[in-house]
Tab-separated table of C-alpha atoms and ligand atoms in Angstrom:
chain	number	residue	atom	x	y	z
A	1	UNK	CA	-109.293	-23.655	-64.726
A	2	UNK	CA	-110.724	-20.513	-64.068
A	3	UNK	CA	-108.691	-17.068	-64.114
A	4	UNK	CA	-107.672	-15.873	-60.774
A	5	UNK	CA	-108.872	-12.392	-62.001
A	6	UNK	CA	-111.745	-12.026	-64.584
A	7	UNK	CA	-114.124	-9.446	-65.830
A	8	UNK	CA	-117.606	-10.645	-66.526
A	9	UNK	CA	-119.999	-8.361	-69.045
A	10	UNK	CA	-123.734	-8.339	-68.167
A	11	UNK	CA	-124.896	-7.934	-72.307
A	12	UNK	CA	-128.551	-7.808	-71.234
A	13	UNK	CA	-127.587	-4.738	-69.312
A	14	UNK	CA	-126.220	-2.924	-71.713
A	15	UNK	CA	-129.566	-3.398	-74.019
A	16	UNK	CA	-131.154	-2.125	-70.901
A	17	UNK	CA	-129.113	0.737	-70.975
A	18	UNK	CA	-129.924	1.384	-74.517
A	19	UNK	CA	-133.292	0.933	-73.439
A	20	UNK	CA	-132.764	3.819	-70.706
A	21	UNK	CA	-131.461	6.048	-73.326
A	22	UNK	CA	-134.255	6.090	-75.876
A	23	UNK	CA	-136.701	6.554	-72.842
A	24	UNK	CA	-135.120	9.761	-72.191
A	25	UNK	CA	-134.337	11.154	-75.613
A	26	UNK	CA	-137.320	8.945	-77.023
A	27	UNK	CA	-137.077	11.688	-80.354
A	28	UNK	CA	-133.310	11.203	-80.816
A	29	UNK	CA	-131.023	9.264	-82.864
A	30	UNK	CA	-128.669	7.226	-80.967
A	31	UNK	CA	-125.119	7.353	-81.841
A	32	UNK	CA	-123.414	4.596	-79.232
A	33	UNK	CA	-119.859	5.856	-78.231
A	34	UNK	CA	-117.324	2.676	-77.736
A	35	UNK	CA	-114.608	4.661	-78.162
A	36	UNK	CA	-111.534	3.653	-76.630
A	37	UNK	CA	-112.417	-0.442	-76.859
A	38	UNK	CA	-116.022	0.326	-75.391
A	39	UNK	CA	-114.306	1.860	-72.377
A	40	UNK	CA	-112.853	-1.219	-71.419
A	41	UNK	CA	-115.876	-3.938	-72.633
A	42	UNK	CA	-114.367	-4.438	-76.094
A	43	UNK	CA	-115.156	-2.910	-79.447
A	44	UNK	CA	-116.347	-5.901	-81.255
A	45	UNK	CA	-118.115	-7.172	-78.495
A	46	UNK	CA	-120.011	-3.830	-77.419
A	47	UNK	CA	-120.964	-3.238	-80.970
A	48	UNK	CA	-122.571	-6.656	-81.502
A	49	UNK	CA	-124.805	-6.399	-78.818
A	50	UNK	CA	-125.851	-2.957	-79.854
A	51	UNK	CA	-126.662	-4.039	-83.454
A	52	UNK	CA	-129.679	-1.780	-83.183
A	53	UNK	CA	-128.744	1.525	-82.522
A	54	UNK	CA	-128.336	4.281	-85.418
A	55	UNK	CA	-124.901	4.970	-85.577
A	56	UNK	CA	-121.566	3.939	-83.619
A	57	UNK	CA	-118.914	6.730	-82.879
A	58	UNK	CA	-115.349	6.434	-81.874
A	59	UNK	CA	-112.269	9.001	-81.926
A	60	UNK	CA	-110.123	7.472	-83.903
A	61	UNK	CA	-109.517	6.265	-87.550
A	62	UNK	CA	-108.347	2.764	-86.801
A	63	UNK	CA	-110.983	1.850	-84.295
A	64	UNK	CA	-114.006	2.779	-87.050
A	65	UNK	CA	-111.337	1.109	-89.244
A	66	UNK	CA	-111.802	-2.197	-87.369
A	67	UNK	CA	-115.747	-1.867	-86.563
A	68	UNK	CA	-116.016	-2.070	-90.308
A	69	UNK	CA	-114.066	-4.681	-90.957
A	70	UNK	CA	-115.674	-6.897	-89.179
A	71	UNK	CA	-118.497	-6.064	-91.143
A	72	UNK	CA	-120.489	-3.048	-89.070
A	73	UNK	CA	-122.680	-1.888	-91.332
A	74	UNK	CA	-123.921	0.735	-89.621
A	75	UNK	CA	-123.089	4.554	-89.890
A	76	UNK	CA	-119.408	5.193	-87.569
A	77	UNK	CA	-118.753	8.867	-86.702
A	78	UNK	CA	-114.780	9.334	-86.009
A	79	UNK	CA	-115.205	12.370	-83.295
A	80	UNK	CA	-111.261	13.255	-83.997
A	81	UNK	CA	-111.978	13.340	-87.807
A	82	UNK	CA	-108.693	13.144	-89.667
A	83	UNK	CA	-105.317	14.807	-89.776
A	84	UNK	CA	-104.136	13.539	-93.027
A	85	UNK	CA	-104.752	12.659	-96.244
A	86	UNK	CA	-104.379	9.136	-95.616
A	87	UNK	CA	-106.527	9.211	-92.826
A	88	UNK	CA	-109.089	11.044	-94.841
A	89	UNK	CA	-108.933	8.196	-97.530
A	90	UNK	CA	-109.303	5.566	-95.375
A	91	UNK	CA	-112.386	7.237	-93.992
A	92	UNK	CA	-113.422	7.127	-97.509
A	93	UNK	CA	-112.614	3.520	-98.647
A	94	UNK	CA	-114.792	2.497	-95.587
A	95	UNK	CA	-117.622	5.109	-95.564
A	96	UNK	CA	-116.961	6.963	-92.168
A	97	UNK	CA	-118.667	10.129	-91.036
A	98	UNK	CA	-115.398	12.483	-90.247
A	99	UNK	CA	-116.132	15.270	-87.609
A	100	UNK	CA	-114.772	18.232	-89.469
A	101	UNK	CA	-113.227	20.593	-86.527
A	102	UNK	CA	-110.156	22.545	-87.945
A	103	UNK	CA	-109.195	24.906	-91.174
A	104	UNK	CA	-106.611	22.232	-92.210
A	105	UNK	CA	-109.455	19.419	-93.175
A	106	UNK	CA	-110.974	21.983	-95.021
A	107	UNK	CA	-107.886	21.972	-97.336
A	108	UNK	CA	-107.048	17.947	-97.546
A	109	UNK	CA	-110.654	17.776	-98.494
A	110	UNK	CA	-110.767	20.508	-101.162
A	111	UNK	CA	-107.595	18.676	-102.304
A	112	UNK	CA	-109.659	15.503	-103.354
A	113	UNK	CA	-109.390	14.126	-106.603
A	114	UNK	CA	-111.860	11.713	-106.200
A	115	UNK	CA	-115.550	11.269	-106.883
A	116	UNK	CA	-116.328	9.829	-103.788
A	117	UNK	CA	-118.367	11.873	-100.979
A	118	UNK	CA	-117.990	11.445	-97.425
A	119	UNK	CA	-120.881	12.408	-94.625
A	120	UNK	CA	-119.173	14.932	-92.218
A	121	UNK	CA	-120.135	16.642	-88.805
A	122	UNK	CA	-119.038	20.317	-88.288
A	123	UNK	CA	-118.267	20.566	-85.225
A	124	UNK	CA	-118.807	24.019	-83.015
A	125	UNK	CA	-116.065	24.772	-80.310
A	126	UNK	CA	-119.216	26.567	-78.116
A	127	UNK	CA	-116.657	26.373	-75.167
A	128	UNK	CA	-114.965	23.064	-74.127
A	129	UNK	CA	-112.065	24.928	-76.019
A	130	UNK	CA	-111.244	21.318	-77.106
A	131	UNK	CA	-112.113	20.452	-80.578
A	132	UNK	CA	-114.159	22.581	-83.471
A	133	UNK	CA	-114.540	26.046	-84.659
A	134	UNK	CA	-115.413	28.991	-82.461
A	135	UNK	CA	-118.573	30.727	-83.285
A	136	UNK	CA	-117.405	33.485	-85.598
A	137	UNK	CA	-115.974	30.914	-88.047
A	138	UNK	CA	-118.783	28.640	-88.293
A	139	UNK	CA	-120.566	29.985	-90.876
A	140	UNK	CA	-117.403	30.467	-93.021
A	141	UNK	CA	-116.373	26.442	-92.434
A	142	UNK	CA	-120.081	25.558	-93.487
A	143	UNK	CA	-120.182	27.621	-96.278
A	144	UNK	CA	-116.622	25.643	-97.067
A	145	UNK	CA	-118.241	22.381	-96.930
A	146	UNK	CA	-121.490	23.255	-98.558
A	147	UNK	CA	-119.207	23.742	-101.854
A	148	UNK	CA	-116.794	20.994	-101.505
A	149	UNK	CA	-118.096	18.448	-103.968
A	150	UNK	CA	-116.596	15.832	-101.895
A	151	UNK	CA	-118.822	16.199	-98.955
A	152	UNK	CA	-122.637	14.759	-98.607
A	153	UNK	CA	-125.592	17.375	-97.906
A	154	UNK	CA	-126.565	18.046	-95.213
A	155	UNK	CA	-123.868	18.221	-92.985
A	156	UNK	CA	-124.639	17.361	-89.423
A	157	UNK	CA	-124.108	20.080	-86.786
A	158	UNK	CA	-122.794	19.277	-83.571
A	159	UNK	CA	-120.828	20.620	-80.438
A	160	UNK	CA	-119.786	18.978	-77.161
A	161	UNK	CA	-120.811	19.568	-73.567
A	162	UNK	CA	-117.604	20.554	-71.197
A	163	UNK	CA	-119.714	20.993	-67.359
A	164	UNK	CA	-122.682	18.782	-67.997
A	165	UNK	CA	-121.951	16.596	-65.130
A	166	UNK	CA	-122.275	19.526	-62.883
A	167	UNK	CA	-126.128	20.398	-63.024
A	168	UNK	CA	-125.508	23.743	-61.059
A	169	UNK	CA	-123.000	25.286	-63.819
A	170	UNK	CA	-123.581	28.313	-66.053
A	171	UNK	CA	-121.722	26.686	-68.765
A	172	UNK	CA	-123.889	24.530	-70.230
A	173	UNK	CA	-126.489	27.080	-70.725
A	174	UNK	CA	-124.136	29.565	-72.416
A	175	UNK	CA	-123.291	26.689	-74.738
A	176	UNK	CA	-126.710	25.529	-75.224
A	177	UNK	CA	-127.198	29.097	-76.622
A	178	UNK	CA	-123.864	29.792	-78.585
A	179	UNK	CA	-124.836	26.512	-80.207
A	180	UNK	CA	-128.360	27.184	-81.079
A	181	UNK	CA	-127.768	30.842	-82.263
A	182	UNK	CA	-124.944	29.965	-84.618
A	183	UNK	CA	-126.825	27.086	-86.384
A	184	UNK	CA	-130.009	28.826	-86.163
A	185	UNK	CA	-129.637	29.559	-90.277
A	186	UNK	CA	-127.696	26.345	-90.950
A	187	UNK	CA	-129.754	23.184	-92.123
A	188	UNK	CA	-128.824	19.933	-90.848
A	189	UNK	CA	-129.253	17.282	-87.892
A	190	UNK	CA	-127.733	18.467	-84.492
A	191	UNK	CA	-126.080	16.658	-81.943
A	192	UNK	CA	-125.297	18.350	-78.503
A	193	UNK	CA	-125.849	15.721	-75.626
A	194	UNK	CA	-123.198	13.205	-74.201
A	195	UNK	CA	-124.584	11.117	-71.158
A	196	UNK	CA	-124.578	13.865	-68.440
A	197	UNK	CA	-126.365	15.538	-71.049
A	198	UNK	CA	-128.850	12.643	-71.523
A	199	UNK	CA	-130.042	12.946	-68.417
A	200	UNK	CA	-129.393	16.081	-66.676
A	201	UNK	CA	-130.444	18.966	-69.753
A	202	UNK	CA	-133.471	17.871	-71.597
A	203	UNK	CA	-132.735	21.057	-73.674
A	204	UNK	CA	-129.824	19.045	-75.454
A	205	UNK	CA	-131.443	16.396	-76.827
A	206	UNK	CA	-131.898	17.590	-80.325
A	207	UNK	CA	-131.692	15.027	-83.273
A	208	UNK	CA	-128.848	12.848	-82.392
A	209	UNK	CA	-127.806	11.877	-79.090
A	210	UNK	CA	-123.930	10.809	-77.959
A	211	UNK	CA	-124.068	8.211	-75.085
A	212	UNK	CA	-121.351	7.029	-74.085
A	213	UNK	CA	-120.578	5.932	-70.320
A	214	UNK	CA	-124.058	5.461	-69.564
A	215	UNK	CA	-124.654	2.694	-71.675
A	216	UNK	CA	-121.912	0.751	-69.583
A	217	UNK	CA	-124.641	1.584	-66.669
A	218	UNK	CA	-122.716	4.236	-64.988
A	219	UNK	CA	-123.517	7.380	-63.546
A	220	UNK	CA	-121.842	10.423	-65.489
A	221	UNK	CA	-122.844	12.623	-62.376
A	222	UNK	CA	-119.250	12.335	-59.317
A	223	UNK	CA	-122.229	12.323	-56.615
A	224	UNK	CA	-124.926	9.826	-58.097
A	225	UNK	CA	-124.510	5.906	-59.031
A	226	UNK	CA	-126.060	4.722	-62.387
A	227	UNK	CA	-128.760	2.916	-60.078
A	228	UNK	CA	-130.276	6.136	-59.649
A	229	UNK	CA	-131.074	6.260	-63.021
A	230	UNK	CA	-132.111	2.558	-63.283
A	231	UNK	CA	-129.008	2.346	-65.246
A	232	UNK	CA	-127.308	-1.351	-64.665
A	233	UNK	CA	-123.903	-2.007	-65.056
A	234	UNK	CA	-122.208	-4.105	-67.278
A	235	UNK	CA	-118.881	-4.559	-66.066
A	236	UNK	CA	-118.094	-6.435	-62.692
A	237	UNK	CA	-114.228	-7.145	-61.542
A	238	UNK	CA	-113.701	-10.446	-60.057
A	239	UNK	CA	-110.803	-11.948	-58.096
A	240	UNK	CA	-110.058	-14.580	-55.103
A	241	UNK	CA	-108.616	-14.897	-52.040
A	242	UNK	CA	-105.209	-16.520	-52.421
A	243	UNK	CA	-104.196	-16.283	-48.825
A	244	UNK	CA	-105.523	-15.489	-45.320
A	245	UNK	CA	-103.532	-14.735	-42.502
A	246	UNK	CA	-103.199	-13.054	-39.398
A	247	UNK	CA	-101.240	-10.136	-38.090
A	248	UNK	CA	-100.018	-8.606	-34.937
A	249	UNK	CA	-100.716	-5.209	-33.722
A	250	UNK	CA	-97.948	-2.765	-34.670
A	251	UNK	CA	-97.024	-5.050	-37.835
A	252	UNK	CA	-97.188	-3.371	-41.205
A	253	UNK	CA	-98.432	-4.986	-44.585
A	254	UNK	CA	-97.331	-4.139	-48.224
A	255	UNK	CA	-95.100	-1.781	-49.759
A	256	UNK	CA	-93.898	0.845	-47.809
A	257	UNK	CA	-95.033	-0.422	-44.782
A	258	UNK	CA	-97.683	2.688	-44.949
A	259	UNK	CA	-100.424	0.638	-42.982
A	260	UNK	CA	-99.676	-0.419	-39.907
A	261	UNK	CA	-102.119	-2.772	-38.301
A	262	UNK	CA	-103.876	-1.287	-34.852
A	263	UNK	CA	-104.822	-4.115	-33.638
A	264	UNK	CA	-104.067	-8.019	-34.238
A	265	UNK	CA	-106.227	-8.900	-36.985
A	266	UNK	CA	-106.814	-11.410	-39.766
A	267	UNK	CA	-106.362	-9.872	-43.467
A	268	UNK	CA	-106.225	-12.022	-46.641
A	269	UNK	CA	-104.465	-10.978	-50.291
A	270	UNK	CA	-106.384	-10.757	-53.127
A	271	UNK	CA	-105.233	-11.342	-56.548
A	272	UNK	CA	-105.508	-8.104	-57.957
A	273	UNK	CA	-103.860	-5.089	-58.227
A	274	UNK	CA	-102.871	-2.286	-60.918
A	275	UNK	CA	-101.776	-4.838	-63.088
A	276	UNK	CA	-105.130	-5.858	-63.980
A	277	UNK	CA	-106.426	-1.988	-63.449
A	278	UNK	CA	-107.413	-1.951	-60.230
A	279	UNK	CA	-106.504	1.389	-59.183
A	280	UNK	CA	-102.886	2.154	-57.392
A	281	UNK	CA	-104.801	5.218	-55.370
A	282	UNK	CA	-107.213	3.679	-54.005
A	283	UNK	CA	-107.169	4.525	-50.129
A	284	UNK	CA	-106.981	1.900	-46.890
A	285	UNK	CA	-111.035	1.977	-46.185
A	286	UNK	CA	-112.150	1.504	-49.743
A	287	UNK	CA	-114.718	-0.960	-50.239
A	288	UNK	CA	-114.212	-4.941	-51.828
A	289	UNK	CA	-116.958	-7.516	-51.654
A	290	UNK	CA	-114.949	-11.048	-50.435
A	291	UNK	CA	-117.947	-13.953	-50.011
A	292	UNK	CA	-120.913	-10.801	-50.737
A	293	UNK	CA	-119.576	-9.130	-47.768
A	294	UNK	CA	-117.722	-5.519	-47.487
A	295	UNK	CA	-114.542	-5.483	-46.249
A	296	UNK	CA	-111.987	-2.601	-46.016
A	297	UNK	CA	-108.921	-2.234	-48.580
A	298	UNK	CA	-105.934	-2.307	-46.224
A	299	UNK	CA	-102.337	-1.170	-47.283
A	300	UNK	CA	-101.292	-0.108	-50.562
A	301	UNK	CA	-102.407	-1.568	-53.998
A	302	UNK	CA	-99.517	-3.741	-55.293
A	303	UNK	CA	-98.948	-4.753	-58.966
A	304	UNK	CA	-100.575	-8.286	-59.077
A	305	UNK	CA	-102.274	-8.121	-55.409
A	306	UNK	CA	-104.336	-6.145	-52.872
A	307	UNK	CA	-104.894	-6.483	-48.993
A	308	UNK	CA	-108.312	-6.451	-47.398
A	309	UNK	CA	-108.804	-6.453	-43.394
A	310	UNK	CA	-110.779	-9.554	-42.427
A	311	UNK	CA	-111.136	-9.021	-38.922
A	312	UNK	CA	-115.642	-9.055	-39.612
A	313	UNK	CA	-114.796	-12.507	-41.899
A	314	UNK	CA	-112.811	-14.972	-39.644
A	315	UNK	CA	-113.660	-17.901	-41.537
A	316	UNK	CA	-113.207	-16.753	-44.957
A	317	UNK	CA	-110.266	-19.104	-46.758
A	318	UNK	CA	-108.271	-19.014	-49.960
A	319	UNK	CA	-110.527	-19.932	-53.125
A	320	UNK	CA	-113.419	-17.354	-51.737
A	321	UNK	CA	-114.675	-15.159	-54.139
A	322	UNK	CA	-114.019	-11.484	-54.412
A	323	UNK	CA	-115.621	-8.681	-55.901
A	324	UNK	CA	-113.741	-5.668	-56.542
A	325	UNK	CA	-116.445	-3.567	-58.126
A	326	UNK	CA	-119.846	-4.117	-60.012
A	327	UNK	CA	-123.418	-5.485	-58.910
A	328	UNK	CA	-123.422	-4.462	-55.648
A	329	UNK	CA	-120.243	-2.591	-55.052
A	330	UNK	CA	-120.700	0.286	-57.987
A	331	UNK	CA	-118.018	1.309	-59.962
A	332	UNK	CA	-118.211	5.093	-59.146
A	333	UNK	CA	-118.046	4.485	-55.142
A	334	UNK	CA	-114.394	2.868	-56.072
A	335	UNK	CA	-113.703	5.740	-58.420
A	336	UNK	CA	-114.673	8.396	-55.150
A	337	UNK	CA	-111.912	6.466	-53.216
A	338	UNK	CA	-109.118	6.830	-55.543
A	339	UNK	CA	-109.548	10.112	-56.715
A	340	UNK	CA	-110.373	9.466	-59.616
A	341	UNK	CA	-113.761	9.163	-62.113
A	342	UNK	CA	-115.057	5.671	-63.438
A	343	UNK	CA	-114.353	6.217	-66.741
A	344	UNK	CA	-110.590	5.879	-65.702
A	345	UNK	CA	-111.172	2.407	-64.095
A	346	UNK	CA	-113.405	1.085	-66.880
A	347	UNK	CA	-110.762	1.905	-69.511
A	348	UNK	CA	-107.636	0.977	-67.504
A	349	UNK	CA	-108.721	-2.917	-67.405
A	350	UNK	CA	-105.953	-4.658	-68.214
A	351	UNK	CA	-105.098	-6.972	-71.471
A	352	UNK	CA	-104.547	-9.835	-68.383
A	353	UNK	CA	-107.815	-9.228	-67.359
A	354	UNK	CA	-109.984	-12.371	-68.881
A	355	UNK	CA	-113.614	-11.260	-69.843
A	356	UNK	CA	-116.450	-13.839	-69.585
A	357	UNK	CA	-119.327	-12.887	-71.239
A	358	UNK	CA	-122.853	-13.246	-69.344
A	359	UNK	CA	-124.970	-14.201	-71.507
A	360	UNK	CA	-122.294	-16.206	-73.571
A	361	UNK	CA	-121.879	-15.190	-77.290
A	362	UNK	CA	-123.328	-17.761	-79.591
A	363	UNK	CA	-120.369	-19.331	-81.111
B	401	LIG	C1	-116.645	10.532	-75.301
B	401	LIG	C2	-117.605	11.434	-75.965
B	401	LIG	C3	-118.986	11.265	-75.760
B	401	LIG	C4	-119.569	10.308	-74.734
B	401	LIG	O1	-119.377	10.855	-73.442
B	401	LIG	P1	-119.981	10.153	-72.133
B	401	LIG	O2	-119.699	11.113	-71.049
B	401	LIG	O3	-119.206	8.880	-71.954
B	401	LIG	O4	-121.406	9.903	-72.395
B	401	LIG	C5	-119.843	12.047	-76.526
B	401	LIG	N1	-119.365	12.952	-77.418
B	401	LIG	C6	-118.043	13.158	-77.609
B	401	LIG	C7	-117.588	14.178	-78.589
B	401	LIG	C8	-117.118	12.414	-76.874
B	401	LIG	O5	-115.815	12.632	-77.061
């Protein structure tokens, strides 16, 4: 029996995507971010089929924490670092690379007894104003680290981009700068460039590079799809028709009774809705696929089901397939309708949500 609603993950495009970001930053490192379960594809999974890269990163302790575990091998940046001293040892039982951002992990690490050394990434605050240390205390926090006994030479140097999706912006210049002045003396690798970075300011690709949502084949940019970067994506949403009827004009559908039908019509449900992560905002007009064919969103976005106007589809029935986003319905035209950014929607699938694999996994 198949799911009603299923996710299917296009693998060979996300070694595409890989393949996309050496192209552009064919001097860097790549450091693959699957933070927050491989925004949405699943940790394991992503990881797996991105055996190659150089390093993984992820925010927190207990995701790097389960990438080793399952036996990653590979070098696993934790972008939040740690806030404790039990988060710091646990970075050190599994050989993590902490990002070192505050005055406090300069103290739990000072504080260690052990012999161990961990590899660590000072981080510059160069304006996000989010984590890592402004400008004036860099030097100070390196100097710090350079004597802790605890902590592998070199350090790596990095900073994060806060505007780089928005190609006109002064910021990232200004950062580019604050971050190449202050390390100017320092020695060790840099990182700058998330995706938007990647592939909008060749000036940030220095050693190491930090994509993230591009490898999932999606456009970091609000007003360009990944396809315009021959990025594919990896994620498509899938549901079916469970019902197709047919409506009067003046009747209402759904909640609220917010869309009121114009015209007599015939509409079918879907079986989908924010309790798999289809978004609650999206508007009456946005776009779903049912049999390859668009059709408008109608009504509001229900817990386990969605609306769509089938007035251009007479003779679609219950069982026909429906595509809420992916191949050709991308992922950031559904994000435009519902206010919102793709990242959101890849993250907020749902545990409900069954994920097929495309190629299948070898058992
Ligand atoms: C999430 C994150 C990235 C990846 O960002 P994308 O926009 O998804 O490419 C890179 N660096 C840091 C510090 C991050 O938090």
């Amino acid at each position: 029996m198949k799911p009603a609603t299923y996710a299917v993950l296009d693998l060979q495009a996300l070694q595409h995507n890989l393949t996309i970001v050496r192209r552009t930053a064919p001097n860097a490192k790549v450091m693959a971010v699957i933070k927050a379960n491989a925004y949405g594809h699943g940790l394991l999974r992503v990881a797996e089929s991105l055996q190659d890269v150089d390093a993984f990163a992820v925010a927190r302790v207990d995701e790097a924490v389960r990438l080793r575990l399952a036996g990653f091998t590979q070098r696993i940046a934790v972008l939040e670092g740690f806030s404790c001293h039990a988060e710091l040892q646990a970075l050190l039982q599994y050989t993590l690379d902490a990002v070192i951002h505050c005055p406090e992990q300069l103290t739990l690490l000072n504080a260690l007894a052990s012999d161990s050394v961990i590899s660590v990434w000072l981080k510059q605050d160069s304006g996000m104003n989010r984590l890592g240390f402004k400008s004036s205390k860099i030097t100070s926090a390196y100097q710090q680290l350079m004597q802790c006994k605890a902590v592998k030479k070199p350090l790596g140097l990095m900073t994060h981009l806060a505007n780089a999706d928005d190609l006109n912006d002064v910021t990232t210049p200004i950062q580019l700068t604050q971050f190449n002045q202050v390390m100017a003396s320092l020695a060790g690798e840099r990182s700058i460039a998330n995706s938007a970075g990647i592939l909008g300011w060749p000036s940030a690709l220095t050693d190491w590079v930090r994509p993230g949502i591009m490898l999932y084949g999606v456009s970091p940019f609000p007003d360009q799809t990944g396809e315009q970067f021959d990025l594919k994506p990896v994620m498509s949403l899938h549901s079916r028709l469970i019902a197709v009827k047919d409506i009067e004009a003046g009747e209402t559908i759904g909640y609220g009774g917010r869309w009121r039908c114009e015209k007599a019509t015939r509409y079918g449900v879907v079986a989908v809705g924010y309790g798999d992560g289809y978004p609650r905002y999206a508007k009456t007009g946005t776009p779903v696929l049912v049999n390859q064919q668009r059709v408008p969103l109608i009504g509001r976005v229900s817990m386990d089901m969605i609306t769509v106007d089938l007035g251009g589809q007479p003779n679609a029935k219950p069982g026909d397939p429906v595509r809420l986003w992916g191949g050709g319905l991308p992922v950031e035209e559904i994000a435009q309708w519902s206010d919102t950014i793709p990242y959101t929607l890849l993250c907020g699938i749902t545990q409900r949500v069954q994920i097929v694999e495309h190629p299948p996994v070898k058992a």
